[in-house]
Tab-separated table of C-alpha atoms in Angstrom:
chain	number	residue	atom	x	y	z
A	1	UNK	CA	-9.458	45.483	-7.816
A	2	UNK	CA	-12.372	43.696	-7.322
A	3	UNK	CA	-15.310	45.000	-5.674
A	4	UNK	CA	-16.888	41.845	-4.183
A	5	UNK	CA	-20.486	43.387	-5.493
A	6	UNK	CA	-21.368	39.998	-5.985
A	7	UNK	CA	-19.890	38.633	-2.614
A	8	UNK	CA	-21.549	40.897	-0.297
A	9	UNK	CA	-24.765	40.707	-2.129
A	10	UNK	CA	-25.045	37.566	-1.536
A	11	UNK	CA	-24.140	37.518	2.044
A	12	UNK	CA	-26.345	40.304	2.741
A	13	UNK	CA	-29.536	38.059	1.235
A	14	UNK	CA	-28.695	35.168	3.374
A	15	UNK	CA	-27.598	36.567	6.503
A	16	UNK	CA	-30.978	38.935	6.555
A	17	UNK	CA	-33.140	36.654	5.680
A	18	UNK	CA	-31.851	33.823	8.628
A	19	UNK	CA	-30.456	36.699	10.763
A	20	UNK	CA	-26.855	34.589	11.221
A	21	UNK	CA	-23.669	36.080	10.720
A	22	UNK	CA	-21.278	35.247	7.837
A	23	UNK	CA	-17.823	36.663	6.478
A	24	UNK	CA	-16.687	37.237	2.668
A	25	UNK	CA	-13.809	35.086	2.723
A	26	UNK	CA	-12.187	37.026	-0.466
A	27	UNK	CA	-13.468	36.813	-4.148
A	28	UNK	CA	-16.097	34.110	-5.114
A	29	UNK	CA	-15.663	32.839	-1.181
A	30	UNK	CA	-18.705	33.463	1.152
A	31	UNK	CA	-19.147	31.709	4.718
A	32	UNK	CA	-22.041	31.673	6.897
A	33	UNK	CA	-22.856	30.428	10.243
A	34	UNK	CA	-25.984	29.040	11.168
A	35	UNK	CA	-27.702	26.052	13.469
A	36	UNK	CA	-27.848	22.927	12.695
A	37	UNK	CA	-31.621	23.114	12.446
A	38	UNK	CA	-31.309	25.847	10.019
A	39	UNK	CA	-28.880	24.256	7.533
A	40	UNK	CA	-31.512	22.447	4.803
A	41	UNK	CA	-33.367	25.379	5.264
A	42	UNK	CA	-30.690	27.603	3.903
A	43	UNK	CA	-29.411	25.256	1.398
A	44	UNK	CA	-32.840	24.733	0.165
A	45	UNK	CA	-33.541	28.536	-0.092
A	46	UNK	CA	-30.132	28.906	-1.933
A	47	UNK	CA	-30.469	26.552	-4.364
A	48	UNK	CA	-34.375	27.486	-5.356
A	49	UNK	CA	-33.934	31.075	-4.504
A	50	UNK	CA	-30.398	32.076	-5.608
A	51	UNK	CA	-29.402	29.515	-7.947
A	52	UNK	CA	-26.947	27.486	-5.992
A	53	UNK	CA	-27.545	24.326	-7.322
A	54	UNK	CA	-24.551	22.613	-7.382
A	55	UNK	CA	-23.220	20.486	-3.760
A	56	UNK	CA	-19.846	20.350	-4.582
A	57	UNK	CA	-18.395	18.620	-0.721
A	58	UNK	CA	-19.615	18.009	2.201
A	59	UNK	CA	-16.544	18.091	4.965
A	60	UNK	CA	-16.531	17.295	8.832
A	61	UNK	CA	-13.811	18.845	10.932
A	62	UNK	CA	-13.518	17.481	13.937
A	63	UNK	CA	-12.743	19.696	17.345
A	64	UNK	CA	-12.200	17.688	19.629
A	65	UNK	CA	-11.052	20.448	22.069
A	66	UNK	CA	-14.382	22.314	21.922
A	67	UNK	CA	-16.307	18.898	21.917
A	68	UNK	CA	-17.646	19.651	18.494
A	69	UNK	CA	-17.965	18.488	15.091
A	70	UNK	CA	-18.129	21.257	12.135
A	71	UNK	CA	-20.136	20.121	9.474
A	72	UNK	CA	-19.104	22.318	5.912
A	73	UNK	CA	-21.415	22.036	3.033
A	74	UNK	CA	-19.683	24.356	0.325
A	75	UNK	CA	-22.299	25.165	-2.899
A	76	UNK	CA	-21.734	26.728	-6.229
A	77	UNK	CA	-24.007	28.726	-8.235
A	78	UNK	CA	-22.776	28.471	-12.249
A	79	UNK	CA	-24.203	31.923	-12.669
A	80	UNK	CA	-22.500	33.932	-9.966
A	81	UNK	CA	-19.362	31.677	-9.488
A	82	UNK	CA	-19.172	31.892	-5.874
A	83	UNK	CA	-18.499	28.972	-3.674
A	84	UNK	CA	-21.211	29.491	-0.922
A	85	UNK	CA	-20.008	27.966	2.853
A	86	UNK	CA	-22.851	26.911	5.214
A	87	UNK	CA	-20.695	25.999	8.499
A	88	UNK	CA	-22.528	24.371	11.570
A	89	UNK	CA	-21.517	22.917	14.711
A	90	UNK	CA	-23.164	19.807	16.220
A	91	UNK	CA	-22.042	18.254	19.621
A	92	UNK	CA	-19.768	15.389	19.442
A	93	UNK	CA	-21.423	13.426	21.962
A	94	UNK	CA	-24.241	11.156	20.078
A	95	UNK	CA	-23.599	13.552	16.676
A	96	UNK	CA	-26.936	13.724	14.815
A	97	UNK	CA	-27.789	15.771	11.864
A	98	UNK	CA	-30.223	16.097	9.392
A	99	UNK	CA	-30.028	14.530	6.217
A	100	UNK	CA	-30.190	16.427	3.158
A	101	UNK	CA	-30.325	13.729	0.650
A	102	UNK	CA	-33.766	14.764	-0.211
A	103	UNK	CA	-31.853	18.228	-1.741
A	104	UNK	CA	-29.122	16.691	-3.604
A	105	UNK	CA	-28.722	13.055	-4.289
A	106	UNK	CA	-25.509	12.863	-4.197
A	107	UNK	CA	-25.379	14.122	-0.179
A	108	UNK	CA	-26.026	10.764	0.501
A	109	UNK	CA	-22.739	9.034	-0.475
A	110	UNK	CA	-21.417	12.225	1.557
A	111	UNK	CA	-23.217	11.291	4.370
A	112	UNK	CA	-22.659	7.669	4.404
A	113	UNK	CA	-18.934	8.440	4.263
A	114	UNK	CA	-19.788	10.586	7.553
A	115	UNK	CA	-21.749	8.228	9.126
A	116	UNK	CA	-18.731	5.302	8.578
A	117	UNK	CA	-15.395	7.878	9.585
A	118	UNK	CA	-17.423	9.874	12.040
A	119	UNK	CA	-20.123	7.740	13.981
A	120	UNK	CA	-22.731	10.584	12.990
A	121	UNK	CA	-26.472	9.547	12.688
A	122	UNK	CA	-28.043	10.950	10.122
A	123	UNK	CA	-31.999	9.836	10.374
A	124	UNK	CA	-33.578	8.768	7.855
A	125	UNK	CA	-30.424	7.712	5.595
A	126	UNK	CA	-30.830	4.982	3.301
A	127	UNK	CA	-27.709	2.354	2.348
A	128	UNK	CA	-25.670	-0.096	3.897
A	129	UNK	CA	-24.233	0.444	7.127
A	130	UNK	CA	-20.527	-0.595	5.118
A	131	UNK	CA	-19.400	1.956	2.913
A	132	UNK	CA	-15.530	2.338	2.524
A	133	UNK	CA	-14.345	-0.119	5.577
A	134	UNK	CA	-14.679	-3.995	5.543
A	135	UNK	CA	-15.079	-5.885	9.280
A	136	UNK	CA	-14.487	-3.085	10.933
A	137	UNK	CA	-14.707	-3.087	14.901
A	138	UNK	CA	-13.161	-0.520	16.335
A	139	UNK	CA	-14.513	3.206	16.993
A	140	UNK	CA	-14.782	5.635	13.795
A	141	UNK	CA	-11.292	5.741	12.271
A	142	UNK	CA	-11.229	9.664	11.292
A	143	UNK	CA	-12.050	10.359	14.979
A	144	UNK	CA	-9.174	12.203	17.100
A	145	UNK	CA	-8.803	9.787	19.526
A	146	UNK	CA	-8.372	6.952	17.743
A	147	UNK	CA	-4.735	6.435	18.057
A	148	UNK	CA	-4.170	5.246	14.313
A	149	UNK	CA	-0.102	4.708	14.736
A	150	UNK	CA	-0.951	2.136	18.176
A	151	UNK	CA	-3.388	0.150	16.103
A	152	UNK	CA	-1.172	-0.082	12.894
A	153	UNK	CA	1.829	-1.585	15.437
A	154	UNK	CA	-0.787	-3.729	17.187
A	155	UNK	CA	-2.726	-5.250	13.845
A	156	UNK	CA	-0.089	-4.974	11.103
A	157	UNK	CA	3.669	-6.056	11.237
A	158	UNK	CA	6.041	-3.758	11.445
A	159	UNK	CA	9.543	-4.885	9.626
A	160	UNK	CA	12.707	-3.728	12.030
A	161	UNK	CA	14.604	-1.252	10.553
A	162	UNK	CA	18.348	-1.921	9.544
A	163	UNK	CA	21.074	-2.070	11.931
A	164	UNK	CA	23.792	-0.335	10.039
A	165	UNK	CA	21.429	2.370	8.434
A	166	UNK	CA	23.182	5.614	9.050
A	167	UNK	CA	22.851	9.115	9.042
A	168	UNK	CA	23.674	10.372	5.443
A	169	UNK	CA	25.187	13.997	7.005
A	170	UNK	CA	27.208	12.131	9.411
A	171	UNK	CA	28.754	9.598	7.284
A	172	UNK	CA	29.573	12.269	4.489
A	173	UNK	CA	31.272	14.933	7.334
A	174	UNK	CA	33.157	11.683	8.370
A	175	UNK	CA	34.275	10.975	5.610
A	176	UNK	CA	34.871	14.374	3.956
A	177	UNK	CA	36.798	14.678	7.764
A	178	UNK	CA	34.606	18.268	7.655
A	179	UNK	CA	32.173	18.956	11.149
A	180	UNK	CA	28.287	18.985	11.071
A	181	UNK	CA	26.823	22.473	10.221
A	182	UNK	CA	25.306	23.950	13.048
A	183	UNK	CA	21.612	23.791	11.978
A	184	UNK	CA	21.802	20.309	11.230
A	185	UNK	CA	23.102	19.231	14.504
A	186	UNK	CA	19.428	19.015	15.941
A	187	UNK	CA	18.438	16.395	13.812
A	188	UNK	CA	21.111	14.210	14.405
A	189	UNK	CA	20.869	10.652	15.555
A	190	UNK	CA	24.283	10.422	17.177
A	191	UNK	CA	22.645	12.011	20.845
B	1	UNK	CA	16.486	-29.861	-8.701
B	2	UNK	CA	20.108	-30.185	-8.599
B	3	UNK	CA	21.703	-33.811	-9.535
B	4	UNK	CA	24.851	-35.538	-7.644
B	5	UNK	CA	26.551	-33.413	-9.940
B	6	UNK	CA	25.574	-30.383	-8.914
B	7	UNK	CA	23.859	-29.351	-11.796
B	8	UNK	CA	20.418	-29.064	-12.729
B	9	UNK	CA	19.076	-31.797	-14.735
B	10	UNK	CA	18.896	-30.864	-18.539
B	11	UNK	CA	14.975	-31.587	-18.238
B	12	UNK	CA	14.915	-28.837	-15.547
B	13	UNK	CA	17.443	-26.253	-17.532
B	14	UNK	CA	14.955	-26.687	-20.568
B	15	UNK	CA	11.430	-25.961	-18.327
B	16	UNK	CA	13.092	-23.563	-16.133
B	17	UNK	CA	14.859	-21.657	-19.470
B	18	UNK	CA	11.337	-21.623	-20.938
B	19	UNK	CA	9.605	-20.654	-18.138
B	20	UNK	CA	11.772	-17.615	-17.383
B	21	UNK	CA	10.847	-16.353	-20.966
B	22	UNK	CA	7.583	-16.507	-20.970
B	23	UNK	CA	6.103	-14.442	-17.674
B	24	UNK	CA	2.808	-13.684	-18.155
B	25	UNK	CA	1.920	-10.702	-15.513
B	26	UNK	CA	-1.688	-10.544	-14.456
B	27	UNK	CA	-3.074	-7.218	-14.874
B	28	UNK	CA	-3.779	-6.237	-11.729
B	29	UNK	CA	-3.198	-2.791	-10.092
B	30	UNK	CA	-3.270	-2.337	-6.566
B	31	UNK	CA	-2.714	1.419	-5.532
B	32	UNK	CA	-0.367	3.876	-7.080
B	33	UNK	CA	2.118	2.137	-8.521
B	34	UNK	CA	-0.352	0.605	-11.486
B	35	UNK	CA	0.873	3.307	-13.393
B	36	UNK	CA	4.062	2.451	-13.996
B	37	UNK	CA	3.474	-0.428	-15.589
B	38	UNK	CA	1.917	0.765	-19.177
B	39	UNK	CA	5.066	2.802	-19.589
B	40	UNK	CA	7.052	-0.660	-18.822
B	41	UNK	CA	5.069	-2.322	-21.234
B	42	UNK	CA	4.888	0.468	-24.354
B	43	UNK	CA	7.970	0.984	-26.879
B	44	UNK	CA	10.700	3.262	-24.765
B	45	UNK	CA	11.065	0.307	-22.192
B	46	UNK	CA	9.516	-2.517	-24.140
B	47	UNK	CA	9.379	-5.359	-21.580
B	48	UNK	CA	8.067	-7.762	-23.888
B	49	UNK	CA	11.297	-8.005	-25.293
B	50	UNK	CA	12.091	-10.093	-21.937
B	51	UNK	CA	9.019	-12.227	-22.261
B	52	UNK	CA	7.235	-10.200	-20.114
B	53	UNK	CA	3.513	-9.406	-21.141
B	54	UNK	CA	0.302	-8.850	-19.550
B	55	UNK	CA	-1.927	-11.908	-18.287
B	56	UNK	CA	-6.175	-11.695	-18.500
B	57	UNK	CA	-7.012	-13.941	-16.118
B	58	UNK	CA	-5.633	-15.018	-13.151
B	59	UNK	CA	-5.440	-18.401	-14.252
B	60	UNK	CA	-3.273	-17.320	-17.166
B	61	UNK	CA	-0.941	-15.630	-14.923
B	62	UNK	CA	2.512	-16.575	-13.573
B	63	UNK	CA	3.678	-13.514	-11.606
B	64	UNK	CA	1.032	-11.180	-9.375
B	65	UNK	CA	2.639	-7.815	-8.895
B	66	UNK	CA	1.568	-5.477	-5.771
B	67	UNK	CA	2.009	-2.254	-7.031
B	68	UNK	CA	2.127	-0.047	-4.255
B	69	UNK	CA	-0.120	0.497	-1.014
B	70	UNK	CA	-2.573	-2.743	0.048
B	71	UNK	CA	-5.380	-1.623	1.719
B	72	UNK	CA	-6.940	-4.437	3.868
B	73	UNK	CA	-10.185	-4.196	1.737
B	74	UNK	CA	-7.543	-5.244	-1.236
B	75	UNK	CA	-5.829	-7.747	0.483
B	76	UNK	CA	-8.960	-9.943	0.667
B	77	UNK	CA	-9.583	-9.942	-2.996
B	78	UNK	CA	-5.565	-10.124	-3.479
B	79	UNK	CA	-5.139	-13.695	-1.802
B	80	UNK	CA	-8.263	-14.572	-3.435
B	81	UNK	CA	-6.525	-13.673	-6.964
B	82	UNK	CA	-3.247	-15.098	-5.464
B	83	UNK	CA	-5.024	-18.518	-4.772
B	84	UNK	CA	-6.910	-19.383	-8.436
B	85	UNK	CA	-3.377	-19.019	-9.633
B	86	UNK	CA	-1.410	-22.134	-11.518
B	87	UNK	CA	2.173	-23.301	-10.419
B	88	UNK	CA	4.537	-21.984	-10.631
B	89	UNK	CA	3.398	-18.769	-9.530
B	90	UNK	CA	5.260	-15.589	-8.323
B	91	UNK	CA	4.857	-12.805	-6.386
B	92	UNK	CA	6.898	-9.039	-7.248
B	93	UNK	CA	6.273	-6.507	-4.172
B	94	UNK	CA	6.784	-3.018	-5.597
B	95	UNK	CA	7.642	-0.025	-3.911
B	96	UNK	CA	8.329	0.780	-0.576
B	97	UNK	CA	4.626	0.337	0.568
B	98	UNK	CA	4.723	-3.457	-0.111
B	99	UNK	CA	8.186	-3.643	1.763
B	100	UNK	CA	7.586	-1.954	5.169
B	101	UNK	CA	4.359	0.380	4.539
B	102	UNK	CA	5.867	3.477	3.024
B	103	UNK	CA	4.263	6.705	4.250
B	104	UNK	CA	1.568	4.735	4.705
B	105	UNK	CA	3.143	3.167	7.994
B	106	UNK	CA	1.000	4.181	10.058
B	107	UNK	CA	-2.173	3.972	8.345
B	108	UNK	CA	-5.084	1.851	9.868
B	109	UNK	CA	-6.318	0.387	6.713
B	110	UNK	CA	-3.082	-0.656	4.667
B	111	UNK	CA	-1.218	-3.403	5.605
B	112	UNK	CA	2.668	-2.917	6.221
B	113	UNK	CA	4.961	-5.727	5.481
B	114	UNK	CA	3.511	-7.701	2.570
B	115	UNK	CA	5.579	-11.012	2.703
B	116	UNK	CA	3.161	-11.810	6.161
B	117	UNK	CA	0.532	-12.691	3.677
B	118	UNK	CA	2.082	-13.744	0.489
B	119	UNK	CA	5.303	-15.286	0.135
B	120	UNK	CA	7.368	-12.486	-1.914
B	121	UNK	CA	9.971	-13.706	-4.473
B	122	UNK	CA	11.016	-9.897	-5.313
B	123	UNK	CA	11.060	-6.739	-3.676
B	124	UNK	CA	11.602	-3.804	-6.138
B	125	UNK	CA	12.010	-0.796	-3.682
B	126	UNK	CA	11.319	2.766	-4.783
B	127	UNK	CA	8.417	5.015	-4.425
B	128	UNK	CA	7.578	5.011	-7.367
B	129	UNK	CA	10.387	2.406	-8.721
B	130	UNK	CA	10.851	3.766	-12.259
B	131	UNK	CA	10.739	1.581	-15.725
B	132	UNK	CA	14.300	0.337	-14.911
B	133	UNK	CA	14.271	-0.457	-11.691
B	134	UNK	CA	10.683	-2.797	-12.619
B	135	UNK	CA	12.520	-4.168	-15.520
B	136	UNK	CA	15.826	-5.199	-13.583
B	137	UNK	CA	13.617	-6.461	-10.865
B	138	UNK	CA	12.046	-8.863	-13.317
B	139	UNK	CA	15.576	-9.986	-14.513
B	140	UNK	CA	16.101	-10.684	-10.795
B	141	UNK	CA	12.988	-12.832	-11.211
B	142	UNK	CA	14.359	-14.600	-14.139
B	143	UNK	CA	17.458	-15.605	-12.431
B	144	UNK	CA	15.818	-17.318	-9.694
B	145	UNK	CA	13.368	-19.362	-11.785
B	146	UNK	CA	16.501	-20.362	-13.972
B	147	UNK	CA	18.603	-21.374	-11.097
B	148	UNK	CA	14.833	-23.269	-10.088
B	149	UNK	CA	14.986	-21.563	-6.620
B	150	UNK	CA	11.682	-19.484	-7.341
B	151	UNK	CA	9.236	-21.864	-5.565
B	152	UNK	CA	7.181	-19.853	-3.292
B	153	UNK	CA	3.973	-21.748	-4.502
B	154	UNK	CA	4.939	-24.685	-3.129
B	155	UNK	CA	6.085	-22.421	0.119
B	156	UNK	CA	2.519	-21.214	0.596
B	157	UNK	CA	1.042	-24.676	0.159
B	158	UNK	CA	3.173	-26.121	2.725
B	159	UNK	CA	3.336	-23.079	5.226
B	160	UNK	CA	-1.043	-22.188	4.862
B	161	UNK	CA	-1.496	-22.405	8.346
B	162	UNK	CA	0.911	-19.745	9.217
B	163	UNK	CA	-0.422	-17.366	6.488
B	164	UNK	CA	-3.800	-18.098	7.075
B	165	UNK	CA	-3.613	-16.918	10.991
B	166	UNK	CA	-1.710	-13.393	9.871
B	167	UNK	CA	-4.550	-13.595	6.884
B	168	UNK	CA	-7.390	-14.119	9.494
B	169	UNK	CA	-6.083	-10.973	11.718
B	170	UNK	CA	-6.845	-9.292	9.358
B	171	UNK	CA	-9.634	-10.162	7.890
B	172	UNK	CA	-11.979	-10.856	10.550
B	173	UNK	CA	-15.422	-11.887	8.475
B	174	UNK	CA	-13.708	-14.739	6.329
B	175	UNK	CA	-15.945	-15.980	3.446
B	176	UNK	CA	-13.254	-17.310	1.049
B	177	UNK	CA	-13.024	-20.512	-0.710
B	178	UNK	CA	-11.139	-23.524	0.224
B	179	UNK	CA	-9.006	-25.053	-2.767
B	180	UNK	CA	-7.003	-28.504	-2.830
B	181	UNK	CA	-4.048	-27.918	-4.573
């Protein structure tokens, strides 16, 4: 069994020198939480300090429940082999966070994708406003309450479905002359 | 085409007959279903031994196959590819995506339904259609250009206006342009 030496190490270093709180996931999996101002801060100590040099993602969640967006930038060190998480929350209303690109160039295409599916400012971001989507005009696509099935019926054409398609259990008991088994009788269409 | 007896005219049966064995696909892969193509072309399913081969340039081309899901971003350079092509000219939907959106139904960035933009002379269904199915999709092809009824160039020419509005919902900034066929 492993001893996650490593692991808690490592979690010990960042969470005492930041005072946030973090978890060890399992083995080669950290997480910490910390501020949004904090988050370059952290990344830039852990990649000059511990050797995490490698951004491998940068992922928004979106909780649109708690009115928040959680911003996950995992890192890597090639010595240690542990995936380092830095989780932060910003507020969903006018979402702003600091841009990183300065760290690791390769943040920006991260954040530009961000900025286009999420509608989150990042100051001081250079490239063009259109990244993945062409003539777009509606609000940011990856956003929970864009209603993505209402504006696929309303822009795109949907092709009516067959009249005689039927339901493949159905026809076969019907015409084996056998009944529907029990636990498929909630997804029939026949109601 | 057909003559007062019902035929085709020999002239036609001679164009049509060499037309149908020489289809010269344009190599062009739109989403997932690019990849069955190679293994169409290579030795186990040899499609050249229908005539079928791959095409450079669009204006080489006779058929334009949509392999799979169009994203709206595609579609744009799609009718652009689409409208540089030479009569006759054909167009092979492929896979369920092309025919009513696939799992991708419901997506705001591919289109569902691909015969609102192009006229379609084939729909291979599947997802993925295998080899086979591409292959006997393409002798489906060859029947209607021998029996001359595989004229959807001449459809688009004649019906722009109507693709051009479904064209234009989509693609709002519209920068393409204009040929005189």
């Amino acid at each position: 069994m492993n001893e996650l030496i490593n692991e808690n190490n490592l979690l010990k270093k960042v969470a005492t020198a930041y005072n946030i709180k973090g978890n060890v996931i399992r083995d080669r999996r950290v997480e910490v939480f910390a501020n949004k101002e904090l988050v370059s801060s952290i990344l830039l100590y852990a990649k000059l300090q511990l050797g995490y040099v490698h951004l491998a993602h940068i992922t928004c969640i979106d909780w649109i429940e708690e009115g928040d967006f959680e911003l996950v930038y995992t890192i890597w060190s090639p010595v240690e082999r542990i995936h380092l998480f830095v989780k932060t929350r910003i507020n969903r209303v006018n979402p702003e966070m600091e841009n990183i690109d300065g760290i690791w160039d390769q943040a920006n295409t991260y954040e530009r994708e961000m900025r286009e599916m999420f509608g989150i400012q990042f100051p001081g971001l250079i490239g063009e406003h259109e990244f993945i989507l062409e003539d777009w005009d509606q609000i940011p696509p990856m956003l929970k309450e864009f209603d993505t099935h209402k504006y696929a019926s309303e822009t795109f054409f949907t092709r009516p479905g067959r009249e005689d398609a039927q339901d493949v259990r159905e026809t076969l008991s019907k015409r084996s002359g056998t009944d529907v088994p029990d636990f498929a009788k909630k997804y029939s269409r026949e109601t | 085409m057909e003559n007062d007896k019902n035929s085709q005219k020999i002239v036609d049966y001679i164009q049509n007959f060499a037309r149908k064995h020489s289809i010269f696909v344009l190599a062009y892969g739109t989403g997932c279903g690019a990849i069955e193509i190679p293994a169409t072309m290579t030795s186990r399913y040899d499609a050249e031994r229908f005539g079928i081969r791959g095409a450079a340039t669009p204006r080489q081309a006779d058929v334009l196959l949509i392999t799979g899901y169009l994203s709206t971003k595609t579609l744009k350079r799609v009718i652009r590819v689409y409208e540089q092509m030479q009569e006759p000219k054909y167009v092979m939907g492929f896979g369920s995506c092309t025919i009513n959106g696939g799992m991708y139904y419901d997506s705001y960035n591919t289109i569902n339904g691909l015969d609102q933009y192009l006229p379609v002379d084939v729909y291979i269904n599947g997802c993925m259609p295998r080899p086979e199915a591409v292959i006997s999709g393409f002798v489906k092809l060859q029947e209607l250009i021998q029996q001359g009824k595989a004229e959807n160039g001449k459809k688009y020419r004649e019906n722009l206006e109507h693709y051009r509005t479904n064209q234009k919902k989509i693609i709002k900034n519209w920068r393409m342009p204009d040929y005189n066929w």
